[in-house]
Amino acid sequence: MHNSETDGGSFLLYEQDGVLLTTKGISGDSSNLHLGKLRIVKEKTGIYMLWLSEENIGGPPFSGSAETDWTVINPNQGSVGYHNNGTGRPIRFEVEDLKCICLSPISDSNGQPRRHNSGAKADPARTCNVTFVQTDGTTYSNLIFPGGSTSGLLDALTQHLVLKRSCHDDSMILCEPKSPKTRRDPYERSLAELRLFPDRNPAAMHSASYARLGQLGQFGVGAWRFVNDLKRDPYTATMTAFSKISDYLLHEEEKANEDIAELLQKSLSLDEPTTAVQRVPIANCDADENTVLVGSSDSSVEGYEVIQPPVADLFPRPKVLRGQPLTEVEWQTYFDDEGMIQNSEEIRRKIFSGGIEPSIRSEVWKFLLGYYPWHTSQVERKELRDTKVEEYFRMKLQWRSMSADQESRFAAFKQRKDLIEKDVNRTDRTIPYYAGENNANVSTLRDVLMTYMMYDFDLGYVQGMSDLLAPLLYVLDDEVDAFWCFVAYMERVSLNFQLDQAGIKRQLSQLRVLLQAVDPHLASYLDTRDSGNLFFCFRWLLVLFKREFNYPQILRLWEVFWTDGPFHGDSASYSSSNFHLLLALSILDSQRNTILENRFGFTEILKHVNDLALYIDLEEALAKAEGIFIQIKDSPSVGMEVRSVLGLRETSDSSDDSPSSNSTDYLSEERYENALGLHYL
């Protein structure tokens, strides 16, 4: 149905029946599919994209905010929030706010609907899955089209937008308003107001000459970026720009004013050079394989070249295949007659490669977390558990026997108790194990956290700990075992919950080191968007990706982390891998084209990263993370700073001239604390 008037004076430009909205819950049992209609509607205030579920069709027009639910980090409490993406509520946004459309196959290898994965070839005529990304970084849930064809939608959008296929990702369609005045970069708006240089005709900013000069197209813009580049790399910025400017001033004085502006833009801007080309709907990019992505730190100019600090010459990244889970039959073969495990490293290798079969997960986790030492007999483990049971209930009695009168004079205890009560009542309540009123498992969750507070009163309880305990109790289904495994887990991650956030700061700094080594172009781009501190990864590291994956996935992921893998070559050549940082790097790598080509800023990156929750392909991310580890390990030119983050020994050819040599000092206290107050989870 096209070009018809609807009730309320709106004009219907496009409509598609039977469009399914895909949402996912943390239980991971299945994806929720909501049947509805997708429309493009012209209203008095603009042209809007609208998806309505069947139950909402015919009802009052949706006028509420499409914003998701965000919780702000409290730097004083270390609070962890979430964003609710599990409902089939209407989608509504202005068409001119559409930044890109990601196309992907309807299902992954397991037959489950999946979100866009960068690099997957997609044909609009056959692709079922569509993901809309707005200019502010908001990423909507997948829409599945009947019959798989999205050609009608794209044809309708070409009436209002210029669509162009990404140069670097065939599955991504970039969207730009047909009117150039509609969308302007925040930096351009600031520059127009500052008027740093003699005024040129304001209309020229969006004239044909502006298009010819590139996206900035103004001398002041080039100068502004020159100032920014000076802050990052004074020598490179100064020598590259002024050598070229001098040449033009000496030999082509009559063209100086116009050409200097273009040269500054071309030499100093991190944006990809643009040329005046005729665009057609969903045009294929004709850039060759040497085209530099947006955010490139390449400072060379034709005829001139500034020597850059050495960048690690990485070996090609290998493709890694994930293995099968450890089965019950295999598990039993590792025990001798006394119940002592033989070859624990082989078990850990197996688990790292494929995880653990759910039927034996509760038993194997006790070994992985160190609750049971690997080299203990069955009799020794029974004696150990008897001791642990007695110790647990002795600590539990300490807080249970405290009277209300005592609590009234113990402010720190009461404050933490109230916080625990508040958190357990909202932790994973959509999981059947914790669902419903008066759930005994919720009471057990509270008791374990209260007892841990007595076990380590210096640390006590910080919001986010309930996120780590809930999956443990779910798998172990025993109060005592869950407590001691939680104690072991907290020994690994307790620095994440210190009020000074020292652990998180260190990990963000280490992640920055890895990113600079593996993808300096992306690292450079993030610098220009005030995102080089990687604060948008805060939630990933704080609760070990708990909010990014559903329950079956997070159980698999954590057991992979606990093996202290990867395992390649001589195990004596490394101690620990910080593999969770490689997983973060893997996810960033999968989203790099979306971030770069859409020119996302800090807020857009933050929203986009948060909208990825529950839509990340875990097995693909794990395989890529392991591939990055092998790539770094086998590349002799990688500096010691990078290798030390992964616990790797220095090779004979490795150099300390790492491109990230100063990155450990990258996070200043002031910037960190300021970002905590702004970071949404």
XYZ file of C-alpha atoms in Angstrom, residues 3-547:
545
model
C 0.800 6.971 -1.233
C -2.518 6.994 0.600
C -3.893 9.181 3.334
C -4.349 7.666 6.771
C -6.467 8.695 9.705
C -5.193 11.802 11.448
C -4.000 13.557 8.289
C -0.793 11.511 7.866
C 0.176 10.474 4.355
C 1.233 6.844 3.938
C 4.199 6.552 1.576
C 5.113 2.908 2.119
C 3.715 -0.060 4.000
C 4.824 -3.669 4.392
C 2.708 -6.243 6.221
C 4.064 -9.208 8.143
C 7.347 -7.636 9.265
C 8.685 -9.410 12.345
C 10.522 -7.529 15.102
C 13.124 -9.749 16.779
C 13.856 -9.246 20.457
C 15.905 -11.412 22.774
C 15.772 -12.060 26.477
C 18.640 -13.009 28.761
C 17.269 -16.504 29.351
C 18.405 -17.434 25.849
C 15.641 -19.982 25.352
C 14.481 -18.422 22.105
C 14.117 -15.168 20.258
C 10.822 -13.322 20.626
C 9.165 -12.486 17.328
C 6.553 -9.717 17.203
C 4.362 -9.483 14.097
C 3.633 -6.022 12.781
C 3.721 -3.524 9.923
C 6.522 -1.268 8.753
C 5.466 2.106 7.393
C 6.952 5.292 6.023
C 4.572 8.113 6.859
C 4.624 11.779 5.944
C 3.441 14.045 8.752
C 3.430 17.779 9.264
C 6.720 17.619 11.181
C 8.548 15.372 8.744
C 8.760 11.888 7.223
C 8.907 9.022 9.733
C 9.744 5.328 9.776
C 7.251 3.469 11.949
C 6.903 -0.171 13.007
C 3.719 -1.120 14.848
C 2.889 -4.498 16.333
C -0.413 -6.085 15.329
C -1.966 -5.272 18.697
C -1.033 -1.583 18.326
C -2.293 -1.195 14.764
C -5.546 0.740 14.725
C -4.899 2.221 18.145
C -3.848 5.769 18.956
C -0.730 7.015 17.147
C 2.500 6.239 18.910
C 4.010 9.479 20.125
C 6.183 8.311 22.977
C 9.933 8.352 23.029
C 11.753 5.544 21.297
C 14.580 5.911 23.750
C 15.634 2.773 25.549
C 16.090 2.548 29.288
C 19.537 3.639 30.466
C 21.088 3.575 33.909
C 23.988 5.886 34.771
C 27.115 4.646 36.469
C 27.442 6.072 39.959
C 31.177 6.601 40.532
C 30.687 6.484 44.292
C 28.859 3.168 44.314
C 30.084 1.537 41.122
C 26.465 0.915 40.124
C 25.723 -1.123 37.048
C 22.583 -0.498 35.046
C 20.977 -1.976 31.996
C 18.902 -1.107 28.986
C 15.641 -2.917 28.387
C 15.424 -4.233 24.852
C 13.075 -7.125 25.335
C 9.703 -5.724 24.269
C 7.866 -5.374 21.003
C 7.009 -1.735 21.529
C 6.631 0.532 18.479
C 9.619 1.911 16.611
C 9.475 5.489 15.391
C 12.175 7.785 14.058
C 12.575 10.451 11.404
C 13.797 9.046 8.102
C 16.428 11.792 7.771
C 17.942 10.568 11.066
C 18.726 7.191 9.492
C 22.496 6.751 9.293
C 22.861 3.262 7.880
C 21.001 0.032 7.177
C 22.682 -3.268 7.990
C 21.559 -6.330 6.055
C 22.214 -9.893 7.173
C 20.985 -13.457 6.644
C 17.969 -14.503 8.618
C 19.782 -17.022 10.782
C 23.150 -18.110 12.089
C 24.589 -21.622 12.064
C 22.138 -22.639 14.803
C 19.113 -21.353 12.937
C 18.605 -18.424 15.295
C 17.906 -14.911 14.032
C 21.045 -12.863 14.269
C 22.087 -9.238 14.179
C 24.261 -7.771 11.473
C 27.819 -9.030 11.398
C 30.263 -6.781 9.634
C 31.536 -8.044 6.324
C 28.786 -10.550 5.500
C 27.710 -10.205 1.872
C 24.034 -9.342 1.623
C 21.636 -8.829 -1.265
C 18.627 -6.544 -0.635
C 16.526 -8.750 -2.894
C 17.143 -11.849 -0.788
C 18.129 -10.664 2.686
C 15.607 -11.059 5.487
C 17.272 -9.309 8.422
C 17.373 -5.505 8.528
C 18.892 -3.387 11.306
C 18.393 0.382 11.366
C 21.093 2.612 12.900
C 20.354 6.270 13.599
C 22.741 9.200 13.488
C 22.872 9.274 17.308
C 24.048 5.641 17.388
C 20.708 4.122 18.395
C 20.560 0.617 16.941
C 17.165 -1.015 16.691
C 16.276 -4.688 16.960
C 16.301 -6.777 13.797
C 13.343 -6.672 11.443
C 12.611 -9.792 9.401
C 10.858 -9.221 6.076
C 8.396 -11.733 4.595
C 9.924 -13.552 1.673
C 13.295 -12.014 2.447
C 13.034 -9.090 0.017
C 13.750 -5.557 1.223
C 13.863 -4.040 -2.248
C 10.518 -2.285 -1.780
C 11.721 -0.589 1.388
C 14.960 0.542 -0.204
C 13.137 1.849 -3.265
C 10.866 3.890 -0.993
C 13.817 5.270 0.968
C 15.567 6.451 -2.198
C 12.804 9.038 -2.541
C 14.094 10.747 0.609
C 17.694 9.620 1.096
C 20.827 9.004 -0.900
C 21.718 5.345 -0.402
C 25.212 4.086 -1.070
C 26.726 0.712 -0.360
C 29.701 0.858 1.989
C 33.142 0.727 0.406
C 34.365 -1.680 3.047
C 31.321 -3.741 4.003
C 28.913 -5.035 1.380
C 26.259 -5.708 4.007
C 26.005 -2.033 5.022
C 24.058 0.662 3.181
C 24.968 4.228 4.142
C 22.216 6.851 4.204
C 22.498 10.585 3.642
C 19.751 13.216 3.328
C 19.196 14.474 -0.180
C 19.284 18.018 1.190
C 22.905 18.763 2.257
C 21.778 21.300 4.849
C 19.930 18.700 6.891
C 22.795 16.923 8.568
C 25.976 18.659 9.706
C 28.747 17.339 11.833
C 28.910 18.862 15.362
C 32.441 20.075 14.644
C 31.224 21.962 11.580
C 28.463 23.637 13.594
C 30.975 24.720 16.220
C 33.297 26.085 13.550
C 30.559 28.067 11.876
C 29.840 29.764 15.187
C 33.488 30.398 16.075
C 34.313 32.138 12.738
C 38.019 31.783 13.349
C 39.015 33.044 9.908
C 37.808 35.872 7.636
C 34.256 35.244 6.612
C 33.510 33.586 3.346
C 30.040 33.427 1.902
C 28.051 31.236 4.350
C 26.073 29.803 1.491
C 29.299 28.420 0.089
C 29.412 25.922 2.924
C 26.834 23.883 1.042
C 27.457 24.934 -2.513
C 29.003 22.995 -5.372
C 32.412 24.377 -4.446
C 31.914 23.064 -0.917
C 31.269 19.606 -2.316
C 34.382 19.926 -4.465
C 36.516 20.868 -1.469
C 35.267 17.931 0.541
C 33.037 17.616 3.571
C 34.692 20.397 5.540
C 35.194 22.796 2.683
C 36.179 25.843 4.754
C 39.556 27.235 5.694
C 38.463 27.585 9.312
C 37.532 23.911 9.475
C 40.975 22.899 8.287
C 42.585 25.213 10.815
C 40.410 23.844 13.583
C 41.452 20.302 12.772
C 45.027 21.461 12.482
C 44.825 22.668 16.101
C 43.433 19.308 17.172
C 46.160 17.457 15.299
C 48.775 19.657 16.935
C 47.608 18.431 20.313
C 48.018 14.803 19.312
C 51.172 14.931 17.207
C 52.738 18.401 16.855
C 55.647 17.365 14.666
C 53.633 15.394 12.114
C 50.836 17.941 11.859
C 53.154 20.924 11.528
C 55.671 19.507 9.063
C 53.129 17.906 6.763
C 50.847 20.925 6.501
C 53.379 23.710 6.259
C 55.642 21.993 3.763
C 52.750 21.751 1.365
C 51.468 25.250 2.118
C 54.928 26.746 1.508
C 55.111 25.057 -1.851
C 51.830 26.544 -2.977
C 52.571 29.993 -1.604
C 55.886 30.126 -3.464
C 54.792 28.722 -6.798
C 51.058 29.303 -7.176
C 50.373 32.487 -5.269
C 47.319 33.345 -7.338
C 45.547 30.179 -6.154
C 46.774 30.269 -2.571
C 43.618 31.225 -0.725
C 41.475 28.499 -2.241
C 44.047 25.743 -2.474
C 45.447 26.126 1.041
C 41.987 25.448 2.405
C 41.773 22.285 0.340
C 45.267 21.176 1.288
C 44.650 21.674 4.993
C 41.500 19.665 4.694
C 43.229 16.937 2.707
C 46.409 16.765 4.777
C 45.109 17.266 8.283
C 41.619 15.848 8.295
C 41.151 12.295 9.441
C 38.114 12.037 7.213
C 38.217 10.063 4.023
C 38.736 12.335 0.989
C 35.587 12.879 -1.035
C 35.133 13.765 -4.663
C 32.182 15.041 -6.630
C 30.686 11.844 -8.006
C 27.231 11.177 -9.303
C 25.386 8.959 -6.844
C 22.779 6.394 -7.702
C 20.602 4.463 -5.226
C 22.651 1.831 -3.389
C 25.662 2.509 -5.521
C 28.591 0.154 -5.212
C 31.763 1.765 -3.980
C 34.526 1.818 -6.555
C 37.340 2.397 -4.080
C 40.288 0.134 -4.569
C 41.720 -2.132 -1.913
C 44.223 0.512 -0.833
C 41.563 3.045 0.142
C 42.223 4.267 3.671
C 39.293 4.005 6.051
C 37.909 6.990 7.909
C 40.093 7.533 10.916
C 43.325 6.627 9.219
C 46.388 8.070 10.822
C 48.200 8.189 7.493
C 49.838 11.596 7.208
C 51.499 11.248 3.838
C 50.688 13.750 1.111
C 51.622 13.504 -2.530
C 55.225 14.626 -2.820
C 55.773 14.774 0.919
C 55.979 12.150 3.622
C 56.398 12.468 7.370
C 58.116 9.525 9.025
C 55.676 7.910 11.455
C 56.488 5.971 14.626
C 56.857 2.298 13.748
C 53.651 0.267 13.664
C 53.824 -3.440 14.368
C 53.965 -5.471 11.144
C 51.409 -8.088 12.067
C 51.217 -11.509 10.494
C 47.892 -12.333 8.790
C 45.202 -13.221 11.299
C 44.424 -16.942 11.177
C 40.873 -18.229 11.054
C 40.140 -20.309 14.139
C 37.517 -23.028 14.330
C 35.794 -23.601 17.647
C 35.683 -27.121 19.072
C 33.016 -29.286 20.702
C 32.068 -29.126 24.407
C 33.612 -31.408 26.988
C 31.181 -34.323 27.373
C 30.363 -36.407 30.428
C 31.996 -39.474 28.885
C 35.216 -37.543 28.197
C 35.173 -36.031 31.681
C 35.055 -39.423 33.371
C 38.093 -40.649 31.454
C 40.308 -38.106 33.243
C 39.822 -39.641 36.726
C 42.036 -42.390 38.129
C 40.937 -45.079 40.591
C 41.170 -42.686 43.544
C 39.125 -40.001 41.811
C 42.141 -37.802 41.108
C 42.182 -35.901 37.824
C 44.951 -36.618 35.355
C 46.141 -34.035 32.814
C 44.246 -30.945 33.936
C 45.812 -28.829 31.179
C 44.274 -31.029 28.503
C 40.883 -30.546 30.146
C 41.327 -26.782 30.184
C 42.358 -26.808 26.529
C 39.234 -28.749 25.663
C 37.003 -26.373 27.624
C 38.638 -23.297 26.114
C 37.979 -24.621 22.637
C 34.371 -25.678 23.095
C 33.059 -25.192 26.617
C 31.346 -27.763 28.818
C 28.291 -29.945 28.345
C 25.551 -28.605 30.662
C 25.073 -31.948 32.448
C 28.555 -31.796 34.033
C 28.976 -28.029 34.264
C 28.251 -27.805 38.001
C 30.978 -30.334 38.802
C 33.627 -29.029 36.408
C 33.186 -25.410 37.501
C 34.335 -26.273 41.021
C 37.683 -27.321 39.580
C 37.969 -24.439 37.127
C 37.418 -21.873 39.871
C 39.775 -23.571 42.332
C 37.132 -24.550 44.881
C 38.429 -28.101 44.357
C 42.165 -28.344 43.591
C 42.835 -30.352 40.447
C 45.126 -32.869 42.152
C 42.885 -34.044 44.956
C 41.279 -37.430 45.443
C 37.573 -37.958 45.916
C 38.098 -38.508 49.658
C 40.097 -35.288 49.988
C 37.427 -33.299 48.183
C 34.744 -34.621 50.519
C 36.775 -33.606 53.563
C 37.412 -30.205 52.042
C 33.724 -29.618 51.372
C 32.739 -30.634 54.909
C 35.144 -27.994 56.215
C 33.811 -25.383 53.802
C 30.191 -26.102 54.801
C 30.993 -25.583 58.463
C 32.912 -22.390 57.772
C 30.138 -20.983 55.597
C 27.362 -21.442 58.112
C 29.523 -20.016 60.893
C 29.883 -16.787 58.876
C 26.226 -16.813 57.951
C 25.262 -17.051 61.603
C 27.252 -13.894 62.325
C 24.934 -11.654 60.349
C 21.740 -13.597 60.956
C 22.136 -13.323 64.708
C 22.602 -9.564 64.588
C 19.680 -7.781 66.254
C 17.919 -4.709 64.934
C 19.393 -2.757 67.832
C 22.908 -3.783 66.783
C 22.198 -2.862 63.159
C 21.081 0.606 64.214
C 24.617 1.239 65.534
C 26.333 -0.397 62.557
C 25.637 2.033 59.707
C 27.994 0.432 57.149
C 26.411 -2.989 57.679
C 22.860 -1.682 57.358
C 23.683 0.336 54.236
C 25.149 -2.703 52.500
C 22.307 -4.943 53.629
C 19.740 -2.551 52.169
C 21.673 -2.386 48.908
C 21.782 -6.194 48.666
C 18.044 -6.448 49.338
C 17.391 -3.922 46.599
C 19.653 -5.586 44.033
C 18.640 -9.219 44.464
C 15.011 -8.312 43.838
C 15.896 -7.055 40.353
C 18.656 -9.469 39.330
C 17.782 -11.810 36.450
C 14.113 -12.010 37.441
C 13.171 -12.954 33.877
C 15.124 -16.196 34.272
C 12.722 -18.978 35.378
C 15.132 -19.954 38.169
C 14.684 -16.503 39.766
C 11.180 -15.636 38.545
C 8.059 -15.133 40.617
C 7.188 -13.850 44.053
C 8.651 -15.427 47.206
C 11.224 -17.321 45.145
C 13.517 -19.351 47.423
C 16.407 -18.961 44.996
C 16.219 -15.170 45.324
C 16.438 -15.592 49.101
C 19.482 -17.823 48.671
C 21.079 -15.238 46.399
C 20.625 -12.646 49.154
C 22.025 -14.965 51.833
C 25.163 -15.721 49.843
C 25.823 -12.016 49.228
C 25.228 -11.175 52.881
C 27.635 -13.910 53.942
C 30.241 -12.714 51.457
C 29.940 -9.258 53.001
C 30.972 -10.823 56.339
C 33.727 -12.834 54.620
C 35.307 -9.716 53.073
C 33.948 -6.730 54.939
C 36.659 -4.433 53.547
C 35.165 -4.879 50.078
C 31.679 -5.670 51.320
C 29.086 -5.422 48.596
C 29.125 -3.264 45.479
C 26.400 -3.139 42.889
C 27.205 -5.535 40.094
C 28.272 -8.410 42.341
C 24.788 -9.906 42.174
C 25.261 -10.117 38.392
C 28.303 -12.337 38.894
C 26.745 -14.545 41.557
C 23.395 -15.238 39.864
C 24.754 -17.531 37.096
C 26.914 -19.399 39.629
C 23.942 -20.192 41.850
C 21.880 -21.093 38.795
C 24.422 -23.708 37.685
C 25.584 -25.059 41.051
C 22.130 -24.946 42.668
C 23.697 -25.171 46.118
C 24.178 -22.332 48.576
C 27.538 -23.426 49.978
C 29.084 -24.380 46.649
C 27.858 -21.140 45.074
C 29.393 -19.109 47.909
C 32.869 -20.626 47.681
C 32.893 -20.503 43.885
C 31.826 -16.865 44.141
C 34.727 -16.250 46.551
C 37.082 -17.750 43.971
C 35.551 -15.680 41.172
C 35.859 -12.488 43.202
C 39.554 -13.198 43.758
C 39.894 -12.848 39.992
C 37.802 -9.698 39.562
C 37.643 -7.946 42.940
C 39.704 -5.003 41.641
C 36.800 -4.223 39.319
C 34.746 -3.258 42.361
C 37.225 -1.077 44.224
C 35.913 2.450 44.698
C 39.004 3.941 43.057
C 38.247 1.780 39.992
C 41.947 0.913 39.711
C 41.211 -2.439 38.121
C 38.930 -1.024 35.443
C 41.362 1.796 34.669
C 44.191 -0.657 34.181
C 42.127 -2.908 31.923
C 40.911 -0.025 29.774
C 44.503 1.099 29.420
C 45.570 -2.418 28.436
C 42.718 -2.658 25.940
C 43.895 0.603 24.442
C 47.396 -0.868 24.068
C 46.004 -3.877 22.205
C 43.752 -1.780 19.977
C 46.610 0.531 19.002
C 48.704 -2.484 17.992
C 45.999 -4.374 16.107
C 43.965 -1.541 14.582
C 45.769 1.830 14.750
C 43.290 3.343 12.276
C 40.358 2.693 14.583
C 42.354 3.844 17.609
C 43.201 7.094 15.831
C 39.580 7.670 14.869
C 38.370 7.097 18.437
C 40.867 9.723 19.592
C 39.268 12.284 17.316
C 35.839 11.484 18.755
C 36.811 11.750 22.442
C 36.435 7.980 22.697
C 40.066 6.908 22.791
C 39.680 6.174 26.503
C 37.300 3.308 25.553
C 34.862 4.156 28.334
C 32.082 2.691 26.218
C 33.629 -0.713 27.075
C 33.236 -0.083 30.809
C 30.250 -2.379 31.302
C 31.883 -5.214 29.365
C 34.833 -5.309 31.737
C 33.021 -4.523 34.981
C 30.703 -7.541 34.949
C 32.602 -9.658 32.407
C 30.101 -9.244 29.547
C 27.211 -10.429 31.717
C 24.809 -7.920 30.139
